XYZ file of C-alpha atoms in Angstrom:
636
model
C -6.264 -94.363 -6.003
C -7.751 -91.263 -4.316
C -5.583 -89.947 -1.408
C -7.690 -89.696 1.654
C -5.096 -88.907 4.377
C -2.230 -86.340 4.139
C 0.104 -84.165 6.162
C 1.109 -80.527 5.143
C 3.973 -78.822 6.933
C 4.199 -74.970 6.311
C 7.328 -72.785 7.034
C 10.857 -73.713 7.715
C 10.784 -74.200 11.374
C 10.428 -78.037 11.420
C 12.634 -80.616 9.848
C 10.470 -83.165 7.887
C 11.678 -86.830 7.775
C 9.596 -88.682 5.202
C 9.579 -92.488 4.926
C 7.514 -93.445 1.805
C 6.916 -96.923 3.358
C 4.612 -95.215 5.937
C 2.294 -93.648 3.372
C -0.736 -95.247 1.973
C -4.053 -93.899 0.547
C -5.584 -93.939 4.037
C -2.543 -93.387 6.215
C 0.239 -90.792 6.190
C 3.081 -90.471 8.693
C 6.152 -88.198 9.149
C 8.642 -87.472 11.803
C 8.996 -83.831 12.598
C 12.091 -82.460 14.323
C 12.302 -78.986 16.058
C 12.459 -77.055 19.310
C 14.182 -80.039 20.962
C 11.212 -82.282 20.222
C 11.082 -85.492 17.949
C 7.282 -85.683 16.980
C 5.727 -88.467 15.117
C 2.472 -87.321 13.301
C 0.003 -89.742 11.817
C -2.929 -88.834 9.655
C -5.585 -91.394 9.042
C -8.890 -92.082 7.348
C -10.619 -95.206 8.440
C -13.225 -95.948 5.684
C -16.692 -96.712 7.313
C -17.541 -99.478 5.017
C -14.540 -101.590 5.754
C -13.477 -103.600 8.672
C -11.527 -101.301 11.130
C -9.119 -103.879 12.395
C -6.721 -103.976 9.416
C -6.401 -100.202 9.709
C -5.606 -100.358 13.355
C -2.994 -102.904 12.610
C -1.238 -100.718 10.084
C -1.443 -97.786 12.307
C 0.289 -99.751 15.114
C 3.070 -100.753 12.739
C 3.444 -97.223 11.581
C 3.728 -95.753 15.117
C 6.361 -98.254 15.847
C 8.456 -97.441 12.846
C 8.385 -93.729 13.579
C 10.758 -94.522 16.520
C 9.630 -91.834 18.922
C 7.681 -91.704 22.054
C 5.963 -88.535 21.106
C 3.031 -89.191 18.777
C -0.075 -87.507 17.539
C -2.534 -89.542 15.754
C -5.543 -87.727 14.110
C -8.083 -88.078 11.387
C -11.585 -89.254 10.362
C -12.124 -92.579 12.048
C -15.791 -92.995 11.054
C -16.525 -94.335 14.553
C -18.798 -93.126 17.283
C -18.054 -93.058 21.040
C -19.011 -90.912 23.924
C -15.190 -90.681 24.560
C -14.793 -88.039 21.837
C -18.232 -86.320 21.993
C -20.586 -88.562 20.009
C -24.185 -88.773 21.082
C -23.999 -92.566 20.554
C -21.500 -95.442 20.417
C -21.012 -98.198 17.940
C -18.779 -101.256 17.668
C -16.142 -99.317 15.551
C -15.977 -96.676 18.423
C -15.409 -99.407 20.937
C -12.632 -101.013 18.898
C -10.928 -97.598 18.235
C -11.070 -96.587 21.856
C -9.684 -100.022 22.995
C -6.741 -99.473 20.269
C -5.964 -95.986 21.721
C -5.785 -97.528 25.240
C -3.450 -100.242 24.019
C -1.211 -97.698 22.279
C -1.087 -95.507 25.368
C -2.707 -92.570 23.424
C -4.733 -89.908 25.172
C -7.884 -88.540 23.516
C -7.741 -84.773 23.099
C -11.351 -84.131 21.919
C -13.406 -81.938 24.365
C -16.983 -81.000 24.136
C -19.653 -82.028 21.765
C -19.160 -79.487 18.962
C -19.546 -81.618 15.726
C -16.362 -82.172 13.772
C -18.652 -83.142 10.574
C -21.538 -81.297 9.204
C -23.131 -82.134 5.848
C -26.513 -81.024 4.221
C -28.389 -83.932 2.575
C -31.768 -82.869 1.117
C -33.428 -80.760 3.529
C -31.688 -82.109 6.704
C -28.208 -81.220 8.263
C -26.384 -84.157 9.618
C -23.819 -83.645 12.286
C -21.329 -85.989 14.156
C -18.172 -86.149 16.021
C -15.984 -88.780 13.881
C -12.719 -86.822 13.822
C -10.456 -87.798 16.612
C -7.192 -86.355 17.941
C -4.981 -88.350 20.204
C -1.498 -88.005 21.494
C 1.102 -89.850 23.598
C 0.953 -89.370 27.361
C 4.181 -87.638 27.200
C 2.523 -84.691 25.219
C -0.597 -84.506 27.303
C 0.727 -81.659 29.409
C 2.031 -79.783 26.189
C -1.037 -79.764 24.165
C -3.277 -76.661 24.674
C -6.445 -75.036 23.535
C -7.886 -78.103 21.439
C -11.203 -76.809 19.714
C -13.426 -77.235 16.673
C -13.312 -74.134 14.382
C -16.488 -73.873 12.263
C -15.494 -70.763 10.444
C -12.199 -71.630 8.806
C -13.039 -73.744 5.842
C -16.148 -74.567 3.815
C -15.483 -78.229 3.909
C -17.921 -80.790 5.405
C -15.349 -81.414 8.031
C -14.784 -78.646 10.492
C -11.192 -77.681 11.303
C -9.679 -78.830 14.464
C -6.883 -76.558 15.930
C -4.551 -76.930 18.985
C -1.173 -75.732 20.214
C 1.732 -77.760 21.100
C 4.526 -76.378 23.638
C 7.997 -77.492 22.577
C 11.104 -77.620 24.952
C 12.752 -74.613 23.300
C 11.917 -71.810 20.814
C 11.549 -72.910 17.249
C 14.427 -71.524 14.876
C 14.501 -71.592 11.092
C 16.217 -74.455 9.686
C 19.508 -73.813 7.897
C 19.107 -72.996 4.189
C 19.653 -75.896 1.859
C 20.696 -73.576 -0.976
C 24.203 -72.430 -1.467
C 22.972 -68.872 -2.407
C 24.126 -66.509 0.308
C 23.560 -63.115 -1.158
C 20.525 -61.345 -2.822
C 22.336 -59.934 -5.841
C 19.062 -58.358 -7.169
C 19.504 -55.726 -4.508
C 23.162 -55.371 -4.860
C 24.895 -51.988 -4.915
C 27.366 -52.852 -7.679
C 28.973 -49.292 -7.630
C 29.953 -49.560 -3.912
C 30.887 -53.194 -4.266
C 33.500 -52.280 -7.004
C 34.803 -49.509 -4.995
C 35.011 -51.384 -1.753
C 36.585 -54.488 -3.381
C 39.114 -52.459 -5.326
C 40.267 -50.733 -2.090
C 40.632 -54.065 -0.426
C 42.761 -55.504 -3.277
C 45.141 -52.609 -2.686
C 44.891 -52.485 1.096
C 45.724 -56.241 1.262
C 48.336 -56.150 -1.420
C 46.766 -59.178 -3.021
C 48.256 -58.464 -6.560
C 51.788 -58.529 -5.210
C 50.942 -61.749 -3.270
C 49.869 -63.450 -6.239
C 52.920 -62.332 -8.263
C 55.291 -63.506 -5.538
C 53.762 -66.982 -5.327
C 56.532 -69.508 -5.856
C 54.752 -72.662 -4.483
C 51.267 -74.108 -4.398
C 50.937 -73.244 -0.845
C 51.825 -69.523 -1.675
C 48.963 -69.698 -4.237
C 46.649 -71.141 -1.867
C 47.153 -68.206 0.574
C 46.780 -65.559 -2.200
C 43.473 -67.164 -3.446
C 42.114 -67.190 0.099
C 42.875 -63.604 0.513
C 41.216 -62.832 -2.854
C 38.063 -64.829 -1.917
C 37.904 -63.207 1.567
C 38.075 -59.883 0.091
C 35.104 -60.566 -2.287
C 33.017 -61.878 0.853
C 33.859 -58.779 2.947
C 32.774 -56.510 -0.077
C 29.673 -58.524 -0.351
C 28.711 -58.254 3.383
C 28.750 -54.533 3.232
C 27.013 -53.909 -0.312
C 24.799 -56.997 -0.941
C 21.981 -58.063 1.474
C 21.959 -61.600 2.645
C 19.677 -63.932 0.732
C 16.492 -64.991 2.773
C 14.995 -68.432 2.274
C 11.603 -68.145 0.542
C 9.147 -69.604 3.037
C 6.315 -70.003 0.663
C 3.056 -68.386 0.634
C -0.037 -70.270 1.951
C -2.309 -67.952 0.093
C -2.647 -68.937 -3.473
C -2.038 -66.244 -6.141
C -5.603 -66.284 -7.362
C -7.136 -65.603 -4.061
C -8.779 -62.172 -3.687
C -10.974 -60.226 -1.493
C -14.219 -61.132 -3.333
C -13.537 -64.909 -2.703
C -12.873 -64.106 0.977
C -16.250 -62.463 1.272
C -18.056 -65.240 -0.661
C -16.444 -67.769 1.652
C -17.617 -65.880 4.839
C -21.052 -65.719 3.176
C -21.255 -69.443 2.713
C -20.184 -70.082 6.215
C -22.705 -67.587 7.648
C -25.653 -69.224 5.694
C -24.550 -72.765 6.712
C -24.728 -71.731 10.299
C -28.266 -70.295 9.984
C -29.594 -73.758 8.855
C -29.015 -75.065 12.363
C -31.240 -72.332 13.777
C -33.860 -71.896 11.106
C -37.507 -72.275 11.907
C -39.363 -75.176 10.224
C -41.303 -72.873 7.922
C -38.102 -71.082 6.710
C -35.744 -74.026 6.700
C -36.019 -74.885 3.056
C -35.564 -71.216 2.020
C -32.348 -71.033 4.316
C -31.076 -74.212 2.812
C -31.669 -72.948 -0.897
C -29.940 -69.755 0.065
C -26.924 -71.792 1.337
C -26.647 -73.950 -1.739
C -26.923 -70.955 -3.931
C -24.096 -69.209 -2.237
C -21.880 -72.368 -2.164
C -22.379 -72.718 -5.960
C -21.498 -69.127 -6.610
C -18.397 -69.323 -4.412
C -17.245 -72.595 -6.113
C -17.884 -70.929 -9.675
C -15.920 -67.752 -8.744
C -13.062 -69.776 -7.383
C -12.760 -71.771 -10.589
C -12.865 -68.564 -12.563
C -10.193 -66.846 -10.455
C -7.907 -69.950 -10.896
C -8.277 -69.906 -14.554
C -7.809 -66.233 -15.097
C -4.717 -66.043 -12.846
C -3.054 -69.043 -14.662
C -3.869 -67.400 -18.152
C -2.206 -64.220 -17.018
C 0.860 -66.016 -15.533
C 1.427 -67.873 -18.830
C 0.888 -64.815 -21.098
C 3.206 -62.471 -19.208
C 6.274 -61.727 -21.090
C 8.889 -60.045 -18.668
C 11.395 -59.553 -21.496
C 11.617 -63.244 -21.871
C 12.612 -65.440 -24.815
C 10.297 -68.315 -25.751
C 12.288 -70.860 -23.716
C 12.544 -68.563 -20.771
C 8.850 -68.393 -20.553
C 8.401 -72.088 -20.794
C 11.056 -72.733 -17.976
C 9.282 -70.103 -15.821
C 5.964 -71.976 -16.147
C 7.622 -75.179 -15.407
C 9.254 -73.903 -12.180
C 6.024 -72.333 -11.018
C 3.833 -75.415 -11.699
C 6.124 -77.993 -10.326
C 6.867 -77.934 -6.615
C 10.035 -79.250 -4.933
C 9.468 -82.647 -3.496
C 10.508 -83.440 0.008
C 13.504 -85.807 0.116
C 12.357 -89.340 0.976
C 14.332 -91.792 2.876
C 15.983 -94.502 0.864
C 16.129 -98.310 1.481
C 18.971 -100.667 1.579
C 19.129 -103.939 -0.458
C 17.032 -105.935 1.848
C 14.382 -103.118 1.994
C 15.071 -101.569 5.491
C 14.409 -97.916 5.590
C 17.660 -95.788 6.124
C 18.129 -92.741 8.035
C 18.836 -89.353 6.539
C 22.592 -89.693 7.293
C 22.611 -93.282 5.858
C 20.591 -92.184 2.902
C 23.110 -89.363 2.004
C 26.001 -91.891 2.494
C 24.265 -94.422 0.056
C 23.807 -91.765 -2.449
C 27.536 -90.592 -2.201
C 28.944 -93.958 -2.486
C 26.602 -94.926 -5.371
C 27.337 -91.848 -7.472
C 30.966 -91.420 -6.565
C 32.581 -94.974 -6.287
C 36.248 -95.362 -5.309
C 38.855 -96.299 -7.950
C 40.278 -99.518 -6.229
C 43.500 -100.725 -7.466
C 42.935 -104.084 -5.910
C 40.117 -104.754 -8.442
C 42.184 -104.155 -11.370
C 42.769 -106.852 -14.005
C 46.055 -107.152 -15.854
C 45.116 -104.549 -18.554
C 44.223 -101.906 -15.989
C 47.446 -102.640 -13.941
C 49.502 -102.220 -17.191
C 47.773 -99.011 -18.087
C 48.316 -97.482 -14.712
C 52.084 -98.373 -15.049
C 52.234 -96.803 -18.499
C 50.561 -93.491 -17.235
C 52.916 -93.221 -14.234
C 55.965 -93.748 -16.452
C 54.679 -91.384 -18.872
C 54.388 -88.546 -16.412
C 58.043 -87.925 -17.004
C 57.959 -88.470 -20.795
C 57.984 -86.193 -23.770
C 55.413 -83.376 -23.818
C 55.192 -80.459 -26.148
C 56.366 -77.026 -25.074
C 54.504 -75.291 -22.270
C 51.299 -73.292 -23.217
C 51.644 -69.486 -23.273
C 49.930 -67.407 -20.777
C 46.253 -66.932 -20.798
C 45.128 -63.827 -22.516
C 42.583 -61.025 -21.611
C 40.595 -62.187 -24.777
C 40.193 -65.681 -23.512
C 38.929 -64.206 -20.091
C 36.481 -62.015 -21.892
C 34.969 -64.878 -23.774
C 34.473 -66.819 -20.654
C 32.939 -63.910 -18.707
C 30.466 -63.253 -21.420
C 29.138 -66.790 -21.126
C 28.395 -66.675 -17.515
C 24.860 -67.165 -16.370
C 23.836 -65.244 -13.192
C 20.875 -67.449 -12.576
C 22.981 -70.599 -11.992
C 23.378 -71.668 -8.410
C 26.832 -70.958 -6.875
C 29.150 -73.421 -5.287
C 29.697 -73.996 -1.580
C 31.453 -70.548 -1.153
C 28.128 -68.836 -2.168
C 29.652 -66.510 -4.709
C 27.245 -66.260 -7.772
C 28.568 -65.605 -11.224
C 27.493 -62.016 -11.233
C 29.545 -61.335 -7.948
C 32.533 -63.100 -9.488
C 32.163 -61.178 -12.771
C 31.829 -57.937 -10.930
C 35.009 -58.669 -8.823
C 36.950 -59.717 -11.800
C 35.967 -56.559 -13.756
C 37.181 -54.400 -10.888
C 40.758 -55.460 -11.785
C 41.102 -57.879 -14.510
C 44.909 -57.908 -14.225
C 44.810 -59.410 -10.821
C 42.446 -62.264 -11.741
C 44.446 -62.943 -14.980
C 47.537 -63.136 -12.939
C 45.904 -65.534 -10.588
C 44.732 -67.864 -13.380
C 48.235 -67.685 -15.005
C 49.988 -68.518 -11.733
C 47.769 -71.624 -11.615
C 49.024 -72.479 -15.068
C 52.620 -71.620 -14.244
C 52.791 -73.662 -10.960
C 50.360 -76.407 -12.601
C 48.353 -76.110 -9.413
C 44.452 -76.070 -9.161
C 43.525 -74.643 -5.795
C 42.010 -76.972 -3.159
C 39.109 -74.713 -2.243
C 37.804 -74.999 -5.918
C 37.948 -78.875 -5.879
C 35.015 -79.228 -3.418
C 31.569 -79.859 -4.848
C 28.187 -79.163 -2.964
C 26.080 -82.037 -4.531
C 22.307 -81.573 -4.711
C 20.234 -84.675 -5.533
C 17.548 -84.336 -8.105
C 14.645 -86.698 -9.050
C 14.575 -88.423 -12.291
C 11.020 -87.766 -13.598
C 8.483 -90.578 -14.059
C 10.021 -93.035 -11.622
C 7.627 -95.322 -9.498
C 10.123 -95.853 -6.710
C 12.175 -92.982 -5.221
C 13.812 -95.116 -2.457
C 16.691 -96.206 -4.728
C 19.737 -94.198 -5.708
C 18.875 -95.080 -9.386
C 15.903 -92.802 -9.409
C 18.146 -89.781 -8.618
C 20.743 -87.600 -10.541
C 23.513 -85.836 -8.802
C 24.409 -82.262 -9.636
C 27.752 -80.827 -8.319
C 27.842 -77.080 -7.658
C 31.428 -75.945 -7.831
C 32.898 -72.369 -7.007
C 32.321 -70.136 -9.759
C 35.866 -68.668 -9.581
C 37.239 -72.178 -10.004
C 34.749 -72.913 -12.920
C 35.889 -69.796 -14.641
C 39.686 -70.994 -14.582
C 38.442 -74.445 -15.413
C 36.786 -73.095 -18.521
C 39.948 -71.342 -19.549
C 41.809 -74.586 -19.116
C 39.305 -76.646 -20.989
C 39.317 -74.059 -23.744
C 43.110 -74.621 -24.270
C 42.752 -78.437 -23.954
C 39.936 -78.339 -26.731
C 42.210 -76.329 -28.968
C 44.944 -78.999 -28.786
C 42.678 -82.128 -28.806
C 39.352 -81.478 -30.403
C 40.508 -81.499 -34.223
C 41.707 -85.174 -33.583
C 38.700 -86.501 -32.103
C 36.393 -88.806 -34.010
C 33.745 -86.831 -35.929
C 31.188 -89.449 -34.799
C 31.103 -87.934 -31.368
C 28.106 -85.483 -31.459
C 27.771 -84.713 -27.694
C 29.359 -81.492 -26.438
C 31.077 -80.935 -29.707
C 31.038 -77.469 -31.461
C 28.558 -77.237 -34.288
C 26.909 -80.661 -33.488
C 23.572 -81.524 -32.141
C 21.075 -84.350 -31.708
C 19.551 -83.328 -34.795
C 22.892 -83.772 -36.742
C 23.396 -87.156 -35.083
C 19.850 -88.339 -35.991
C 20.238 -86.988 -39.549
C 23.547 -88.871 -40.148
C 22.196 -92.133 -38.605
C 19.089 -92.231 -40.725
C 20.976 -91.241 -43.782
C 23.536 -94.095 -43.406
C 20.808 -96.627 -42.689
C 18.755 -95.540 -45.639
C 21.754 -95.746 -47.830
C 22.577 -99.306 -46.748
C 18.829 -100.279 -47.241
C 18.984 -98.971 -50.835
C 21.938 -101.083 -51.546
C 19.711 -103.998 -50.558
C 21.675 -104.682 -47.342
C 20.208 -105.934 -44.022
C 20.857 -103.504 -41.217
C 21.068 -104.292 -37.544
C 21.231 -101.279 -35.029
C 22.405 -101.610 -31.556
C 21.864 -98.775 -29.043
C 24.091 -98.649 -25.961
C 23.430 -96.413 -22.999
C 26.689 -96.710 -20.771
C 25.263 -96.888 -17.280
C 27.111 -94.603 -14.934
C 29.501 -93.431 -17.572
C 30.349 -89.979 -15.867
C 30.415 -91.491 -12.500
C 33.082 -94.151 -13.433
C 35.238 -92.108 -15.862
C 38.711 -93.628 -15.282
C 41.255 -90.906 -14.831
C 44.344 -93.144 -15.784
C 42.619 -93.658 -19.240
C 42.148 -89.893 -19.490
C 45.750 -89.176 -18.546
C 47.010 -91.735 -21.031
C 45.125 -90.122 -23.835
C 46.559 -86.680 -22.964
C 50.056 -88.107 -22.901
C 49.670 -89.788 -26.159
C 48.379 -86.663 -27.818
C 51.431 -84.836 -26.582
C 49.660 -81.848 -24.951
C 51.854 -79.083 -23.336
C 53.513 -80.139 -20.154
C 52.180 -77.356 -18.057
C 48.590 -77.923 -19.158
C 48.840 -81.799 -18.508
C 50.284 -81.137 -14.898
C 47.422 -78.640 -14.261
C 44.833 -81.186 -15.373
C 46.598 -83.828 -13.125
C 46.446 -81.263 -10.188
C 42.800 -80.713 -10.990
C 41.920 -84.512 -10.601
C 43.797 -84.921 -7.295
C 42.364 -84.446 -3.812
C 38.818 -83.716 -5.000
C 35.882 -83.841 -2.540
C 32.227 -83.936 -2.780
C 29.561 -83.239 -0.212
C 26.245 -84.893 -0.861
C 23.221 -83.022 0.760
C 20.087 -84.965 1.153
C 17.196 -84.997 3.584
C 18.999 -82.200 5.472
C 21.928 -84.602 6.109
C 25.430 -84.446 4.574
C 28.091 -86.956 3.733
C 31.561 -86.026 2.505
C 34.050 -88.105 0.757
C 36.910 -87.997 -1.671
C 36.565 -88.729 -5.163
C 39.235 -90.845 -7.177
C 37.399 -91.330 -10.389
C 34.450 -89.899 -12.293
C 33.365 -86.573 -13.739
C 31.150 -84.328 -11.532
C 27.970 -83.721 -13.352
C 27.835 -79.858 -13.335
C 31.559 -79.435 -13.786
C 32.922 -77.614 -16.866
C 35.560 -80.148 -17.687
C 33.361 -83.435 -17.334
C 31.924 -83.447 -20.870
C 35.394 -82.720 -22.563
C 37.054 -85.400 -20.345
C 34.453 -87.993 -21.170
C 34.737 -87.399 -24.877
C 38.596 -87.895 -24.717
C 38.161 -91.208 -22.757
C 35.588 -92.527 -25.145
C 37.476 -91.558 -28.351
C 39.695 -94.505 -28.550
C 36.686 -96.905 -28.726
C 35.112 -94.681 -31.648
C 38.524 -94.720 -33.504
C 38.891 -98.552 -33.157
C 35.413 -99.131 -34.352
C 36.060 -96.803 -37.399
C 39.174 -98.828 -38.283
C 37.143 -101.944 -38.139
C 34.622 -100.645 -40.557
C 31.763 -100.349 -38.038
C 29.550 -97.330 -38.337
C 29.366 -96.075 -34.693
C 28.012 -92.809 -33.478
C 27.934 -91.296 -29.897
C 26.218 -88.636 -28.081
C 27.989 -88.285 -24.900
C 27.597 -91.662 -23.249
C 24.902 -92.792 -25.626
C 26.456 -95.059 -28.397
C 24.798 -96.516 -31.610
C 26.366 -99.290 -33.562
C 25.189 -100.182 -37.077
C 25.962 -103.336 -38.716
C 25.059 -104.340 -42.370
C 25.441 -107.212 -44.664
C 23.902 -109.018 -47.626
């Protein structure tokens, strides 16, 4: 239905905690945190044609669930009482006043300036039906409550007031991992400064002399710190975009028209009887002109936005339109299995445990126990000779594929920063990557993923983890080395993978998968056979990818020893930090592929391949696109 109550919070000075259970068509409630104050805000619209008691009951429950002693309840109550400036009093007014007394809420309305003014026919109707109330604890903090007739052209006048908090409001910490504004970077100075720091700290020699994983950790920390120091001098800090309350289509002409509408509306109250109809007609004409010009400005602004090129490809333009026309939704609190609303911290914990479950050996059946044992025994088994050193050509290929628009990992270093640093002295970074291969060690700092939670579109309920998708943001330096490793792994393994896997495979796409599937079905139908198609979506496939199964496949395919041990190091001691509703929850991961990692798709294809090979040997037509599998059975 039509939304009749809402709360909008501008800027980044208040933390908004939103419980969807406290929102209906006629009530909205949020908890705001800032300046040492925990404030519950309730917006209401009490429909005048309905019994007021059910509304009052819901508001009472809502205030209780906000769990704070500081409340502001405001809105259109469609009730008249002398207590808030009405010229008369009705039963609804008595009921609402009694409710406020019961809740310990103090009325803030002062004076008799109407909060509602509407022109009907030749008569201007006015009333005081918009009520603002607060807890007694806020009574000394609220200042300058007043009705502003000149702020909007709505029939309801604007009510403004100030609220003193315990300490100065400060901007909330940024929820993005982007620390540097690379659009304003001085890349020449960056390269010069970073190159000097490499020499000053003797980082190249430190990498060369690394004999143990701990030595390598120290060298990588020094390399990363040098990048940050160069950035701090040559690249300005990224500032959070606070939004612009003025829409892009607003202009000076519309501002003048708005003022004219408000001026003519004020003249109606003082017009002489003989001139009143003329004044009303002038007001209505000005209002229609203002509305028409506003619609025209909106349409022209949108057309200009959609037609702007800015050196974009077709898809770049589409994504730009989507980004601008969709707004980031505020994180809503989740519910537990019995329907209780969780806190931000509990919500983040639930998401972390849902998306990154633990690999519990206690739950293994005999098959999984035997497979674990086989993998552990195979660790010392036969592997092919060690892979050679990573070449400059391989590094060039990876760097060319970097996308500077993608979000960085928790260290805040974007791909353009990392590429610029590597290009300062490729020999140093190549030595670092090869030392990882030689020592079979993947650095700990590159194993920590900053996880953001995205909504799956089209869901009715966003209080369950199933309505979300986690994306892990990993350090770009680590992803570059990871891509070098995966390139080697694909070279050894990909030729032997089942050709019926179309996901994340070179020269394969959804169109290829669909064409082959339809062609196979048509062939069977032409042979007068009955065809049964079963489509499977493996739920939580990436989240539950079992590492022992991956290791077993790598052992059986006899990949080089140093490559196997590096993958084994990559999987050990991994961590994720889930960020949700401005709360964080950190945990280790013992299975699964982080969505957003370079290796995840390849690892999953390796794990799934034995199933596809088995079905092929059984004569069953099976196709897969990542974790989506189709089985086709036929018979006479």
